[in-house]
PDB file of C-alpha atoms in Angstrom:
ATOM      1  CA  UNK R   1       0.000   0.000   0.000  1.00  0.00           C
ATOM      2  CA  UNK R   2       1.274   3.509  -0.838  1.00  0.00           C
ATOM      3  CA  UNK R   3       1.952   6.142   1.785  1.00  0.00           C
ATOM      4  CA  UNK R   4      -0.914   8.212   0.339  1.00  0.00           C
ATOM      5  CA  UNK R   5      -1.126  11.984   0.169  1.00  0.00           C
ATOM      6  CA  UNK R   6       1.405  13.606   2.474  1.00  0.00           C
ATOM      7  CA  UNK R   7       0.055  16.631   4.317  1.00  0.00           C
ATOM      8  CA  UNK R   8       2.166  18.776   6.631  1.00  0.00           C
ATOM      9  CA  UNK R   9       0.171  19.819   9.703  1.00  0.00           C
ATOM     10  CA  UNK R  10       2.219  22.961  10.378  1.00  0.00           C
ATOM     11  CA  UNK R  11       4.379  25.334   8.371  1.00  0.00           C
ATOM     12  CA  UNK R  12       4.917  28.994   9.234  1.00  0.00           C
ATOM     13  CA  UNK R  13       5.217  31.628   6.532  1.00  0.00           C
ATOM     14  CA  UNK R  14       5.500  35.332   7.278  1.00  0.00           C
ATOM     15  CA  UNK R  15       6.452  38.813   6.101  1.00  0.00           C
ATOM     16  CA  UNK R  16       9.224  41.091   7.335  1.00  0.00           C
ATOM     17  CA  UNK R  17       8.794  43.508  10.237  1.00  0.00           C
ATOM     18  CA  UNK R  18       8.105  46.905   8.690  1.00  0.00           C
ATOM     19  CA  UNK R  19       6.506  50.249   9.727  1.00  0.00           C
ATOM     20  CA  UNK R  20       3.197  49.609   7.972  1.00  0.00           C
ATOM     21  CA  UNK R  21       2.981  46.074   9.391  1.00  0.00           C
ATOM     22  CA  UNK R  22       4.936  46.076  12.652  1.00  0.00           C
ATOM     23  CA  UNK R  23       5.609  43.024  14.778  1.00  0.00           C
ATOM     24  CA  UNK R  24       4.911  43.121  18.522  1.00  0.00           C
ATOM     25  CA  UNK R  25       7.789  44.153  20.779  1.00  0.00           C
ATOM     26  CA  UNK R  26       7.833  40.823  22.656  1.00  0.00           C
ATOM     27  CA  UNK R  27       7.130  37.165  21.955  1.00  0.00           C
ATOM     28  CA  UNK R  28       4.052  35.166  22.941  1.00  0.00           C
ATOM     29  CA  UNK R  29       5.513  34.527  26.403  1.00  0.00           C
ATOM     30  CA  UNK R  30       6.236  38.192  27.071  1.00  0.00           C
ATOM     31  CA  UNK R  31       9.955  37.683  26.534  1.00  0.00           C
ATOM     32  CA  UNK R  32      12.208  38.506  23.608  1.00  0.00           C
ATOM     33  CA  UNK R  33      10.902  37.397  20.216  1.00  0.00           C
ATOM     34  CA  UNK R  34      12.360  34.134  18.946  1.00  0.00           C
ATOM     35  CA  UNK R  35      12.316  34.220  15.154  1.00  0.00           C
ATOM     36  CA  UNK R  36      13.080  30.924  13.421  1.00  0.00           C
ATOM     37  CA  UNK R  37      15.212  32.623  10.762  1.00  0.00           C
ATOM     38  CA  UNK R  38      16.126  36.149   9.731  1.00  0.00           C
ATOM     39  CA  UNK R  39      14.852  35.919   6.152  1.00  0.00           C
ATOM     40  CA  UNK R  40      11.070  35.379   6.071  1.00  0.00           C
ATOM     41  CA  UNK R  41       9.908  32.059   4.706  1.00  0.00           C
ATOM     42  CA  UNK R  42       7.482  32.564   1.836  1.00  0.00           C
ATOM     43  CA  UNK R  43       4.979  30.446  -0.042  1.00  0.00           C
ATOM     44  CA  UNK R  44       7.125  29.954  -3.148  1.00  0.00           C
ATOM     45  CA  UNK R  45      10.039  28.575  -1.136  1.00  0.00           C
ATOM     46  CA  UNK R  46       7.684  26.270   0.748  1.00  0.00           C
ATOM     47  CA  UNK R  47       6.159  24.951  -2.488  1.00  0.00           C
ATOM     48  CA  UNK R  48       9.611  24.148  -3.855  1.00  0.00           C
ATOM     49  CA  UNK R  49      10.514  22.309  -0.638  1.00  0.00           C
ATOM     50  CA  UNK R  50       7.231  20.391  -0.718  1.00  0.00           C
ATOM     51  CA  UNK R  51       7.746  19.345  -4.312  1.00  0.00           C
ATOM     52  CA  UNK R  52      11.251  18.125  -3.531  1.00  0.00           C
ATOM     53  CA  UNK R  53      10.091  16.141  -0.490  1.00  0.00           C
ATOM     54  CA  UNK R  54       6.930  14.749  -2.061  1.00  0.00           C
ATOM     55  CA  UNK R  55       4.535  16.668   0.205  1.00  0.00           C
ATOM     56  CA  UNK R  56       1.147  17.274  -1.412  1.00  0.00           C
ATOM     57  CA  UNK R  57      -0.426  19.827   0.921  1.00  0.00           C
ATOM     58  CA  UNK R  58       0.371  21.909   3.982  1.00  0.00           C
ATOM     59  CA  UNK R  59      -1.433  23.754   6.758  1.00  0.00           C
ATOM     60  CA  UNK R  60      -0.044  27.275   7.008  1.00  0.00           C
ATOM     61  CA  UNK R  61       0.062  28.895  10.436  1.00  0.00           C
ATOM     62  CA  UNK R  62       1.050  32.517  11.134  1.00  0.00           C
ATOM     63  CA  UNK R  63       4.053  32.550  13.509  1.00  0.00           C
ATOM     64  CA  UNK R  64       3.731  34.038  16.977  1.00  0.00           C
ATOM     65  CA  UNK R  65       6.503  36.613  16.489  1.00  0.00           C
ATOM     66  CA  UNK R  66       4.381  38.384  13.848  1.00  0.00           C
ATOM     67  CA  UNK R  67       1.491  38.939  16.202  1.00  0.00           C
ATOM     68  CA  UNK R  68      -2.001  38.253  14.899  1.00  0.00           C
ATOM     69  CA  UNK R  69      -1.661  38.897  11.168  1.00  0.00           C
ATOM     70  CA  UNK R  70      -3.352  36.307   8.960  1.00  0.00           C
ATOM     71  CA  UNK R  71      -2.895  38.074   5.626  1.00  0.00           C
ATOM     72  CA  UNK R  72       0.211  36.199   4.427  1.00  0.00           C
ATOM     73  CA  UNK R  73      -1.157  32.688   5.020  1.00  0.00           C
ATOM     74  CA  UNK R  74      -4.540  33.608   3.551  1.00  0.00           C
ATOM     75  CA  UNK R  75      -2.964  35.039   0.398  1.00  0.00           C
ATOM     76  CA  UNK R  76      -1.029  31.787  -0.092  1.00  0.00           C
ATOM     77  CA  UNK R  77      -4.137  29.660   0.510  1.00  0.00           C
ATOM     78  CA  UNK R  78      -6.125  31.703  -2.007  1.00  0.00           C
ATOM     79  CA  UNK R  79      -3.339  31.501  -4.589  1.00  0.00           C
ATOM     80  CA  UNK R  80      -2.782  27.737  -4.182  1.00  0.00           C
ATOM     81  CA  UNK R  81      -6.011  26.228  -2.812  1.00  0.00           C
ATOM     82  CA  UNK R  82      -4.981  22.719  -3.789  1.00  0.00           C
ATOM     83  CA  UNK R  83      -1.725  22.951  -1.854  1.00  0.00           C
ATOM     84  CA  UNK R  84      -2.338  25.276   1.096  1.00  0.00           C
ATOM     85  CA  UNK R  85      -4.972  25.920   3.738  1.00  0.00           C
ATOM     86  CA  UNK R  86      -4.646  28.090   6.848  1.00  0.00           C
ATOM     87  CA  UNK R  87      -5.300  27.983  10.572  1.00  0.00           C
ATOM     88  CA  UNK R  88      -5.558  31.643  11.547  1.00  0.00           C
ATOM     89  CA  UNK R  89      -4.554  33.319  14.792  1.00  0.00           C
ATOM     90  CA  UNK R  90      -7.382  34.775  16.881  1.00  0.00           C
ATOM     91  CA  UNK R  91      -6.388  37.930  18.781  1.00  0.00           C
ATOM     92  CA  UNK R  92      -7.575  38.152  22.410  1.00  0.00           C
ATOM     93  CA  UNK R  93      -9.424  41.397  21.716  1.00  0.00           C
ATOM     94  CA  UNK R  94     -11.315  39.895  18.754  1.00  0.00           C
ATOM     95  CA  UNK R  95     -15.028  39.492  19.540  1.00  0.00           C
ATOM     96  CA  UNK R  96     -16.014  35.850  19.854  1.00  0.00           C
ATOM     97  CA  UNK R  97     -18.789  36.504  17.349  1.00  0.00           C
ATOM     98  CA  UNK R  98     -16.072  36.769  14.670  1.00  0.00           C
ATOM     99  CA  UNK R  99     -15.989  32.958  14.730  1.00  0.00           C
ATOM    100  CA  UNK R 100     -19.403  32.942  13.053  1.00  0.00           C
ATOM    101  CA  UNK R 101     -17.898  34.186   9.781  1.00  0.00           C
ATOM    102  CA  UNK R 102     -14.355  32.854  10.332  1.00  0.00           C
ATOM    103  CA  UNK R 103     -14.473  30.057   7.790  1.00  0.00           C
ATOM    104  CA  UNK R 104     -16.177  32.165   5.142  1.00  0.00           C
ATOM    105  CA  UNK R 105     -12.696  33.432   4.301  1.00  0.00           C
ATOM    106  CA  UNK R 106     -11.390  31.240   1.439  1.00  0.00           C
ATOM    107  CA  UNK R 107      -8.737  28.832   2.676  1.00  0.00           C
ATOM    108  CA  UNK R 108      -9.291  29.500   6.383  1.00  0.00           C
ATOM    109  CA  UNK R 109     -10.180  26.198   8.056  1.00  0.00           C
ATOM    110  CA  UNK R 110      -9.847  26.963  11.781  1.00  0.00           C
ATOM    111  CA  UNK R 111      -7.942  28.675  14.584  1.00  0.00           C
ATOM    112  CA  UNK R 112      -4.516  28.165  16.106  1.00  0.00           C
ATOM    113  CA  UNK R 113      -4.049  29.283  19.730  1.00  0.00           C
ATOM    114  CA  UNK R 114      -0.956  29.667  21.890  1.00  0.00           C
ATOM    115  CA  UNK R 115      -1.778  30.125  25.564  1.00  0.00           C
ATOM    116  CA  UNK R 116       1.304  30.667  27.759  1.00  0.00           C
ATOM    117  CA  UNK R 117       1.227  29.498  31.389  1.00  0.00           C
ATOM    118  CA  UNK R 118       0.876  33.054  32.675  1.00  0.00           C
ATOM    119  CA  UNK R 119      -2.378  33.380  30.741  1.00  0.00           C
ATOM    120  CA  UNK R 120      -4.135  30.144  31.620  1.00  0.00           C
ATOM    121  CA  UNK R 121      -6.646  28.534  29.301  1.00  0.00           C
ATOM    122  CA  UNK R 122      -9.209  29.145  32.020  1.00  0.00           C
ATOM    123  CA  UNK R 123      -8.824  32.866  31.339  1.00  0.00           C
ATOM    124  CA  UNK R 124      -9.906  32.452  27.717  1.00  0.00           C
ATOM    125  CA  UNK R 125     -13.505  33.602  27.408  1.00  0.00           C
ATOM    126  CA  UNK R 126     -15.713  30.545  27.983  1.00  0.00           C
ATOM    127  CA  UNK R 127     -17.926  31.658  25.133  1.00  0.00           C
ATOM    128  CA  UNK R 128     -14.987  31.176  22.754  1.00  0.00           C
ATOM    129  CA  UNK R 129     -14.913  27.422  23.403  1.00  0.00           C
ATOM    130  CA  UNK R 130     -18.692  27.039  23.297  1.00  0.00           C
ATOM    131  CA  UNK R 131     -19.000  29.084  20.113  1.00  0.00           C
ATOM    132  CA  UNK R 132     -16.195  27.155  18.396  1.00  0.00           C
ATOM    133  CA  UNK R 133     -17.947  23.919  19.383  1.00  0.00           C
ATOM    134  CA  UNK R 134     -21.326  25.198  18.187  1.00  0.00           C
ATOM    135  CA  UNK R 135     -19.892  26.247  14.824  1.00  0.00           C
ATOM    136  CA  UNK R 136     -17.621  23.201  14.552  1.00  0.00           C
ATOM    137  CA  UNK R 137     -14.487  25.335  14.121  1.00  0.00           C
ATOM    138  CA  UNK R 138     -11.389  23.136  14.655  1.00  0.00           C
ATOM    139  CA  UNK R 139      -8.683  24.453  16.982  1.00  0.00           C
ATOM    140  CA  UNK R 140      -4.961  23.758  16.976  1.00  0.00           C
ATOM    141  CA  UNK R 141      -3.723  24.441  20.474  1.00  0.00           C
ATOM    142  CA  UNK R 142      -0.315  24.931  22.073  1.00  0.00           C
ATOM    143  CA  UNK R 143      -1.320  24.793  25.756  1.00  0.00           C
ATOM    144  CA  UNK R 144       2.279  24.773  27.073  1.00  0.00           C
ATOM    145  CA  UNK R 145       1.655  22.172  29.759  1.00  0.00           C
ATOM    146  CA  UNK R 146      -1.890  23.132  30.772  1.00  0.00           C
ATOM    147  CA  UNK R 147      -3.147  19.618  30.183  1.00  0.00           C
ATOM    148  CA  UNK R 148      -5.707  19.458  32.982  1.00  0.00           C
ATOM    149  CA  UNK R 149      -7.475  22.495  31.564  1.00  0.00           C
ATOM    150  CA  UNK R 150      -7.377  21.020  28.057  1.00  0.00           C
ATOM    151  CA  UNK R 151      -9.032  17.877  29.429  1.00  0.00           C
ATOM    152  CA  UNK R 152     -11.697  19.961  31.184  1.00  0.00           C
ATOM    153  CA  UNK R 153     -12.441  21.956  28.017  1.00  0.00           C
ATOM    154  CA  UNK R 154     -12.649  18.788  25.923  1.00  0.00           C
ATOM    155  CA  UNK R 155     -14.989  17.195  28.446  1.00  0.00           C
ATOM    156  CA  UNK R 156     -17.229  20.246  28.696  1.00  0.00           C
ATOM    157  CA  UNK R 157     -17.404  20.588  24.915  1.00  0.00           C
ATOM    158  CA  UNK R 158     -17.298  17.044  23.509  1.00  0.00           C
ATOM    159  CA  UNK R 159     -18.045  18.272  19.999  1.00  0.00           C
ATOM    160  CA  UNK R 160     -15.087  20.687  19.968  1.00  0.00           C
ATOM    161  CA  UNK R 161     -12.274  19.519  17.691  1.00  0.00           C
ATOM    162  CA  UNK R 162      -8.869  20.063  19.357  1.00  0.00           C
ATOM    163  CA  UNK R 163      -5.366  19.215  18.112  1.00  0.00           C
ATOM    164  CA  UNK R 164      -2.316  19.560  20.362  1.00  0.00           C
ATOM    165  CA  UNK R 165       0.793  21.089  18.806  1.00  0.00           C
ATOM    166  CA  UNK R 166       4.229  19.469  18.703  1.00  0.00           C
ATOM    167  CA  UNK R 167       3.480  16.129  20.386  1.00  0.00           C
ATOM    168  CA  UNK R 168       1.950  17.977  23.338  1.00  0.00           C
ATOM    169  CA  UNK R 169       5.322  19.281  24.529  1.00  0.00           C
ATOM    170  CA  UNK R 170       5.478  21.718  27.415  1.00  0.00           C
ATOM    171  CA  UNK R 171       7.887  24.540  28.139  1.00  0.00           C
ATOM    172  CA  UNK R 172      11.097  24.510  26.124  1.00  0.00           C
ATOM    173  CA  UNK R 173      14.342  25.981  27.448  1.00  0.00           C
ATOM    174  CA  UNK R 174      17.689  25.280  29.018  1.00  0.00           C
ATOM    175  CA  UNK R 175      17.357  22.845  31.906  1.00  0.00           C
ATOM    176  CA  UNK R 176      13.698  22.118  31.138  1.00  0.00           C
ATOM    177  CA  UNK R 177      12.257  18.765  30.126  1.00  0.00           C
ATOM    178  CA  UNK R 178       9.576  19.523  27.557  1.00  0.00           C
ATOM    179  CA  UNK R 179       8.332  15.935  27.901  1.00  0.00           C
ATOM    180  CA  UNK R 180       7.966  16.086  31.695  1.00  0.00           C
ATOM    181  CA  UNK R 181       4.171  15.890  31.310  1.00  0.00           C
ATOM    182  CA  UNK R 182       4.169  13.122  28.737  1.00  0.00           C
ATOM    183  CA  UNK R 183       1.893  10.902  30.850  1.00  0.00           C
ATOM    184  CA  UNK R 184      -0.650  13.724  31.092  1.00  0.00           C
ATOM    185  CA  UNK R 185      -0.581  14.157  27.319  1.00  0.00           C
ATOM    186  CA  UNK R 186      -1.097  10.432  26.760  1.00  0.00           C
ATOM    187  CA  UNK R 187      -4.028  10.528  29.187  1.00  0.00           C
ATOM    188  CA  UNK R 188      -5.694  13.171  26.987  1.00  0.00           C
ATOM    189  CA  UNK R 189      -6.153  10.446  24.372  1.00  0.00           C
ATOM    190  CA  UNK R 190      -9.115   9.250  26.441  1.00  0.00           C
ATOM    191  CA  UNK R 191     -10.987  12.307  25.119  1.00  0.00           C
ATOM    192  CA  UNK R 192     -12.079  11.344  21.586  1.00  0.00           C
ATOM    193  CA  UNK R 193     -12.223  14.992  20.459  1.00  0.00           C
ATOM    194  CA  UNK R 194      -8.482  15.556  21.122  1.00  0.00           C
ATOM    195  CA  UNK R 195      -5.870  14.834  18.444  1.00  0.00           C
ATOM    196  CA  UNK R 196      -2.110  15.387  18.417  1.00  0.00           C
ATOM    197  CA  UNK R 197       0.280  16.804  15.825  1.00  0.00           C
ATOM    198  CA  UNK R 198       3.520  14.836  15.509  1.00  0.00           C
ATOM    199  CA  UNK R 199       5.148  18.071  14.377  1.00  0.00           C
ATOM    200  CA  UNK R 200       8.645  19.484  14.948  1.00  0.00           C
ATOM    201  CA  UNK R 201       9.894  16.080  16.129  1.00  0.00           C
ATOM    202  CA  UNK R 202      13.603  16.575  15.218  1.00  0.00           C
ATOM    203  CA  UNK R 203      13.562  19.927  17.037  1.00  0.00           C
ATOM    204  CA  UNK R 204      12.950  18.092  20.320  1.00  0.00           C
ATOM    205  CA  UNK R 205      15.453  15.291  19.818  1.00  0.00           C
ATOM    206  CA  UNK R 206      18.747  15.291  21.695  1.00  0.00           C
ATOM    207  CA  UNK R 207      20.317  13.148  18.998  1.00  0.00           C
ATOM    208  CA  UNK R 208      21.336  15.076  15.895  1.00  0.00           C
ATOM    209  CA  UNK R 209      20.189  13.634  12.617  1.00  0.00           C
ATOM    210  CA  UNK R 210      18.143  10.733  11.418  1.00  0.00           C
ATOM    211  CA  UNK R 211      16.898   8.384  12.851  1.00  0.00           C
ATOM    212  CA  UNK R 212      16.329  10.423  16.061  1.00  0.00           C
ATOM    213  CA  UNK R 213      16.158   7.213  18.066  1.00  0.00           C
ATOM    214  CA  UNK R 214      15.230   8.964  21.314  1.00  0.00           C
ATOM    215  CA  UNK R 215      11.996  10.163  19.710  1.00  0.00           C
ATOM    216  CA  UNK R 216      10.838   6.813  18.312  1.00  0.00           C
ATOM    217  CA  UNK R 217       9.414   5.461  21.607  1.00  0.00           C
ATOM    218  CA  UNK R 218       7.600   8.763  22.189  1.00  0.00           C
ATOM    219  CA  UNK R 219       6.071   8.696  18.725  1.00  0.00           C
ATOM    220  CA  UNK R 220       4.944   5.121  19.163  1.00  0.00           C
ATOM    221  CA  UNK R 221       3.351   5.847  22.552  1.00  0.00           C
ATOM    222  CA  UNK R 222       1.406   8.735  21.010  1.00  0.00           C
ATOM    223  CA  UNK R 223       0.213   6.692  18.029  1.00  0.00           C
ATOM    224  CA  UNK R 224      -0.734   3.781  20.281  1.00  0.00           C
ATOM    225  CA  UNK R 225      -2.657   6.075  22.649  1.00  0.00           C
ATOM    226  CA  UNK R 226      -4.455   8.359  20.195  1.00  0.00           C
ATOM    227  CA  UNK R 227      -4.627   5.961  17.262  1.00  0.00           C
ATOM    228  CA  UNK R 228      -3.378   6.846  13.773  1.00  0.00           C
ATOM    229  CA  UNK R 229      -6.679   8.534  12.936  1.00  0.00           C
ATOM    230  CA  UNK R 230      -5.881  11.208  15.545  1.00  0.00           C
ATOM    231  CA  UNK R 231      -2.144  11.699  14.849  1.00  0.00           C
ATOM    232  CA  UNK R 232      -0.981  14.235  12.279  1.00  0.00           C
ATOM    233  CA  UNK R 233       2.525  14.301  10.804  1.00  0.00           C
ATOM    234  CA  UNK R 234       4.112  17.748  10.507  1.00  0.00           C
ATOM    235  CA  UNK R 235       7.423  19.545  10.217  1.00  0.00           C
ATOM    236  CA  UNK R 236       7.427  23.148  11.514  1.00  0.00           C
ATOM    237  CA  UNK R 237       9.651  23.623   8.484  1.00  0.00           C
ATOM    238  CA  UNK R 238      11.145  27.026   9.314  1.00  0.00           C
ATOM    239  CA  UNK R 239      13.046  25.639  12.317  1.00  0.00           C
ATOM    240  CA  UNK R 240      13.668  22.118  11.053  1.00  0.00           C
ATOM    241  CA  UNK R 241      17.295  21.088  11.792  1.00  0.00           C
ATOM    242  CA  UNK R 242      17.400  18.589   8.922  1.00  0.00           C
ATOM    243  CA  UNK R 243      16.449  18.240   5.282  1.00  0.00           C
ATOM    244  CA  UNK R 244      12.674  18.247   4.794  1.00  0.00           C
ATOM    245  CA  UNK R 245      12.841  15.052   2.750  1.00  0.00           C
ATOM    246  CA  UNK R 246      14.763  13.328   5.568  1.00  0.00           C
ATOM    247  CA  UNK R 247      11.828  13.876   7.903  1.00  0.00           C
ATOM    248  CA  UNK R 248       9.368  12.507   5.336  1.00  0.00           C
ATOM    249  CA  UNK R 249      11.568   9.483   4.679  1.00  0.00           C
ATOM    250  CA  UNK R 250      12.059   8.857   8.393  1.00  0.00           C
ATOM    251  CA  UNK R 251       8.333   8.433   8.954  1.00  0.00           C
ATOM    252  CA  UNK R 252       7.675   6.534   5.730  1.00  0.00           C
ATOM    253  CA  UNK R 253      10.769   4.284   5.758  1.00  0.00           C
ATOM    254  CA  UNK R 254      12.411   4.099   9.202  1.00  0.00           C
ATOM    255  CA  UNK R 255       9.365   3.605  11.430  1.00  0.00           C
ATOM    256  CA  UNK R 256       8.742   0.000  10.430  1.00  0.00           C
ATOM    257  CA  UNK R 257       5.953  -0.332  13.016  1.00  0.00           C
ATOM    258  CA  UNK R 258       3.975   2.323  11.118  1.00  0.00           C
ATOM    259  CA  UNK R 259       2.749   0.988   7.782  1.00  0.00           C
ATOM    260  CA  UNK R 260      -0.231   0.387   5.534  1.00  0.00           C
ATOM    261  CA  UNK R 261      -3.403   2.298   6.327  1.00  0.00           C
ATOM    262  CA  UNK R 262      -1.974   3.548   9.634  1.00  0.00           C
ATOM    263  CA  UNK R 263       0.889   5.226   7.768  1.00  0.00           C
ATOM    264  CA  UNK R 264      -1.506   6.762   5.243  1.00  0.00           C
ATOM    265  CA  UNK R 265      -3.565   8.221   8.069  1.00  0.00           C
ATOM    266  CA  UNK R 266      -0.649   9.688  10.010  1.00  0.00           C
ATOM    267  CA  UNK R 267       1.053  11.136   6.927  1.00  0.00           C
ATOM    268  CA  UNK R 268      -1.977  13.044   5.717  1.00  0.00           C
ATOM    269  CA  UNK R 269      -5.306  11.312   5.341  1.00  0.00           C
ATOM    270  CA  UNK R 270      -6.224  11.777   9.019  1.00  0.00           C
ATOM    271  CA  UNK R 271      -5.742  15.538   9.044  1.00  0.00           C
ATOM    272  CA  UNK R 272      -7.570  15.943   5.744  1.00  0.00           C
ATOM    273  CA  UNK R 273     -10.546  14.200   7.321  1.00  0.00           C
ATOM    274  CA  UNK R 274     -10.233  16.102  10.616  1.00  0.00           C
ATOM    275  CA  UNK R 275     -10.167  19.481   8.869  1.00  0.00           C
ATOM    276  CA  UNK R 276     -12.654  18.318   6.215  1.00  0.00           C
ATOM    277  CA  UNK R 277     -10.299  19.736   3.640  1.00  0.00           C
ATOM    278  CA  UNK R 278     -11.715  18.361   0.417  1.00  0.00           C
TER     279      UNK R 278
END
């Protein structure tokens, strides 16, 4: 059986910081901005990388260092609707009612949220979660370790589609173990409306280069817990410390325990179904 259509669950593209479109002074955590690379990554470069690696489609996500601009990802999705779709950022000051027309924008399939520990998920307006559930707007969420609150939200809104970013990792930094809450993340699999993105995997490995053996057991535990229908391969291309094709080949060739229909689901078919991206 073939590996099917390969769909990347997260790629950032962005524009330069300029006076008419300024970036915020600080990053999402209130600290200095952490930009993946100095030269902005654009849609044309991403398409070339996808073609070289055999990736059919990608979900474009505005990066946090830009603030809450969605214009760049939406322009790419409109220009290449068969290759790109977008998960837009939702600014805290945006009225929740904006969700009612959110997906009327061509190429915009849902929302991506980053909620740092200092701004707990509990502080997000309750009506946001209920409205997203009512309208069936899927959410990609980087909860930065707030797993108990994610579980509570998923339980309260069983129809709300949630996908955890980057294998559910927590805080990243010197001396920190971003997998310290791995058991809590695996426990979230009990909620059928929670999925997980297997994105940015090489970025979290302590072993440089393929086959990233320290990550293999973690990947397998996630796939076993959530099932392949709720696991979405992804790269986070702009900070990838390896060749894009190496990451594709690692999943499709090295992970011998992942094959057949399970491989097809993880590599793209599952996220296409989850997003209902026809």
